[in-house]
């Protein structure tokens, strides 16, 4: 208690510049982190932010008018909440618009299917594509198929349902199909590509997501079927008769701009030292981007605001960034997604970026803290555990190496990452679907996120912890 | 045991015509009902039927080609499973096709909404309807509104979310709005009608359903918003600024035919005495009609088949009817839904209809047996309880007076009804949405339904129980 009182007195006497440099594990720093954490848990900023954002602007596809309007609104929101140096960093982008699309079985067993075109997949010819389908149950089978088995057909890949996992680890193998599948099918002469949605639900909701260009160009029209429709098609294929499908899409790309929105809470004594709190402003077009990623913006802005409202300003600067175009950017030599644009633009200033974290995995509770390799077993990790364990967050032996799509581009440039891992068990029920709407956010779990971020950030921001200088003191796992 | 042995011997000796008339409560009848019940629980007929139906034909709107094809298939299915006198009873119908539709907020807060036109609501003009909305939170408020408050506007009624109830009792007040709301709004000069979907889910899935003609004519374009979209619109209205909406629909009606599919398991000794097992073949166009009402057909045909396969044929005839056009029929002097057509067509034969039951509330477990008023407290009810209690079905003090939409028209003509009440807690999450698909059926619960139907039907069919002659022997509740 005495140390805390001393620090408080120093602030009160205007002696901040002479205050001793704090260690993150100092009792006073930990105590204040707990105060901030508990205040954050009671805050209503996060729910307010994500309610206003999703209600006011609905879906915010990268480069769309609604993403641009939402960015302008968010800048105002930051200013109104006391953030400083609020700015919008604009960049060029190839946008993608879904237009109209349809999918159906034709001929025997004719029936409509519920499907969504994959992001950046090209339009079909005006009259659509109609062909027999050829089904693959693994990506490797598609890769190994002779061209003659695929040419002129609609390739259908059904890996089976993605399993829900707390850490979302079922996602990777399936997104490989989404990203690369259309290109592989196109190279073999397929007329179109269809896959089971990457998702863990059994709702009649297709999951969209970006598919990759090959050699900088779109490939063939590509679609994701809702899970019940994937089941249906696979049952019909199992009957052993040919299944014909008809697909239409009027999707198009266009030149536009997106933008990062940046606002700072300047540090009291070392404002050039930056901690980045990242999330993204854009969303897929089908939902309103509540869990992906309105929630991330809500969590990070509310955590910073809880610190600003704590009555004490930490030593270092907290920088909130609402990145643009996380979802559908197709990087070209001239453009990139918001994360790449920000990292490139910072140049040497990245040396003073202490650490970066990203919230982009929904709004369900945080269960684990992941730190850079050097912090494993450190006193900092122990201090963080004292702050986070009481709200259900354990230190993970999994090292945070990637950060996420938005902050990730700073990694190769030397910026360390932390991660506050969220429960993703139901995330992929909703992810990239029309069902990503405000009502899916549990306010109590959202605020647990805000509390975890605020408590951890206080430890980092009001101390001189240097993750770059840390060396592992305990055996690293994984 | 001795009575059962005697009966079995009588059958074995070809003395069926001279077998003593059984009472439903005879120990032998009860014992055989239990045997049939348990065999039904292990049957795979129900899951087989509903899988083939929904996979082969998808959605089956009343009067559509797919309903007609499904009916022809179902007749073959009955024949292949040993039903006799299988016939198709065709009748004229005004069908309704959804076409294309869209809903969006325009102007401030512009964004797409997820909505579905209500059945039999007319198309919008080619360029759609665009107007400010006026919101009502009760039907009575709409009725009381002065014309001037409504004229030229889009009426929006949001009663709030329907609550899930085991017996589905939250449904009625909401369907009143769906049926009568558009007519009330049209009479006041509204340009279109929008309501919160009648459903208990928070999925981005609108619930369709029929709206009523006024004076035999369609009224104004009418739509149901998905729950998250209803939330969204109501939040925007609460901000106090005008909200403008744009609606388009190319819905149309057309003259077509629908049909009832009827098959009998003739009774061994009194084949002119009929027990009707009802469900409907048509479905809404958005889903594939698995729970509404493929499951009902599956349960009834599987129950009858379990009895046919028991090695003994009951005294009375079991009649399975897959009714046509339960969902969207707009009765005219010339047409009606399948239930009305069947009842009219039977004439005096209805006097020999012992009882009728209908399965049209999904595929979740049966929890209560409801009987005609006279059977309350009867020995028959006690016998039925002995058969049904072990599989979780209790005798209800609620009298079955309506039967359901399909068998209901026989009620005023003197036919008694039974009801096997199903757990409807999650029924209205899925009802009339795209999400009504095969995967929503729990095979174990489906088979519990089959077992309950089979056990109860044996008691009725192999006895001389006469519900018309029964008088209440216990105080009636409700």
PDB file of C-alpha atoms in Angstrom, chain B residues 120-122 181-184 186 211-214 217-222:
ATOM      1  CA  UNK B 120     -49.996 -14.778 -50.635  1.00  0.00           C
ATOM      2  CA  UNK B 121     -48.877 -11.192 -50.180  1.00  0.00           C
ATOM      3  CA  UNK B 122     -48.889  -9.410 -53.551  1.00  0.00           C
ATOM      4  CA  UNK B 181     -52.122  -7.124 -39.940  1.00  0.00           C
ATOM      5  CA  UNK B 182     -51.675  -6.427 -43.654  1.00  0.00           C
ATOM      6  CA  UNK B 183     -55.440  -6.060 -44.121  1.00  0.00           C
ATOM      7  CA  UNK B 184     -55.738  -3.607 -41.235  1.00  0.00           C
ATOM      8  CA  UNK B 186     -54.118  -1.585 -46.075  1.00  0.00           C
ATOM      9  CA  UNK B 211     -51.335 -13.741 -44.593  1.00  0.00           C
ATOM     10  CA  UNK B 212     -55.050 -13.515 -45.178  1.00  0.00           C
ATOM     11  CA  UNK B 213     -56.921 -12.021 -48.100  1.00  0.00           C
ATOM     12  CA  UNK B 214     -59.593  -9.476 -47.276  1.00  0.00           C
ATOM     13  CA  UNK B 217     -58.398 -10.326 -52.440  1.00  0.00           C
ATOM     14  CA  UNK B 218     -54.734  -9.836 -51.547  1.00  0.00           C
ATOM     15  CA  UNK B 219     -54.021  -6.669 -49.617  1.00  0.00           C
ATOM     16  CA  UNK B 220     -50.615  -4.890 -49.650  1.00  0.00           C
ATOM     17  CA  UNK B 221     -47.076  -6.278 -49.941  1.00  0.00           C
ATOM     18  CA  UNK B 222     -46.231  -7.820 -46.588  1.00  0.00           C
TER      19      UNK B 222
END
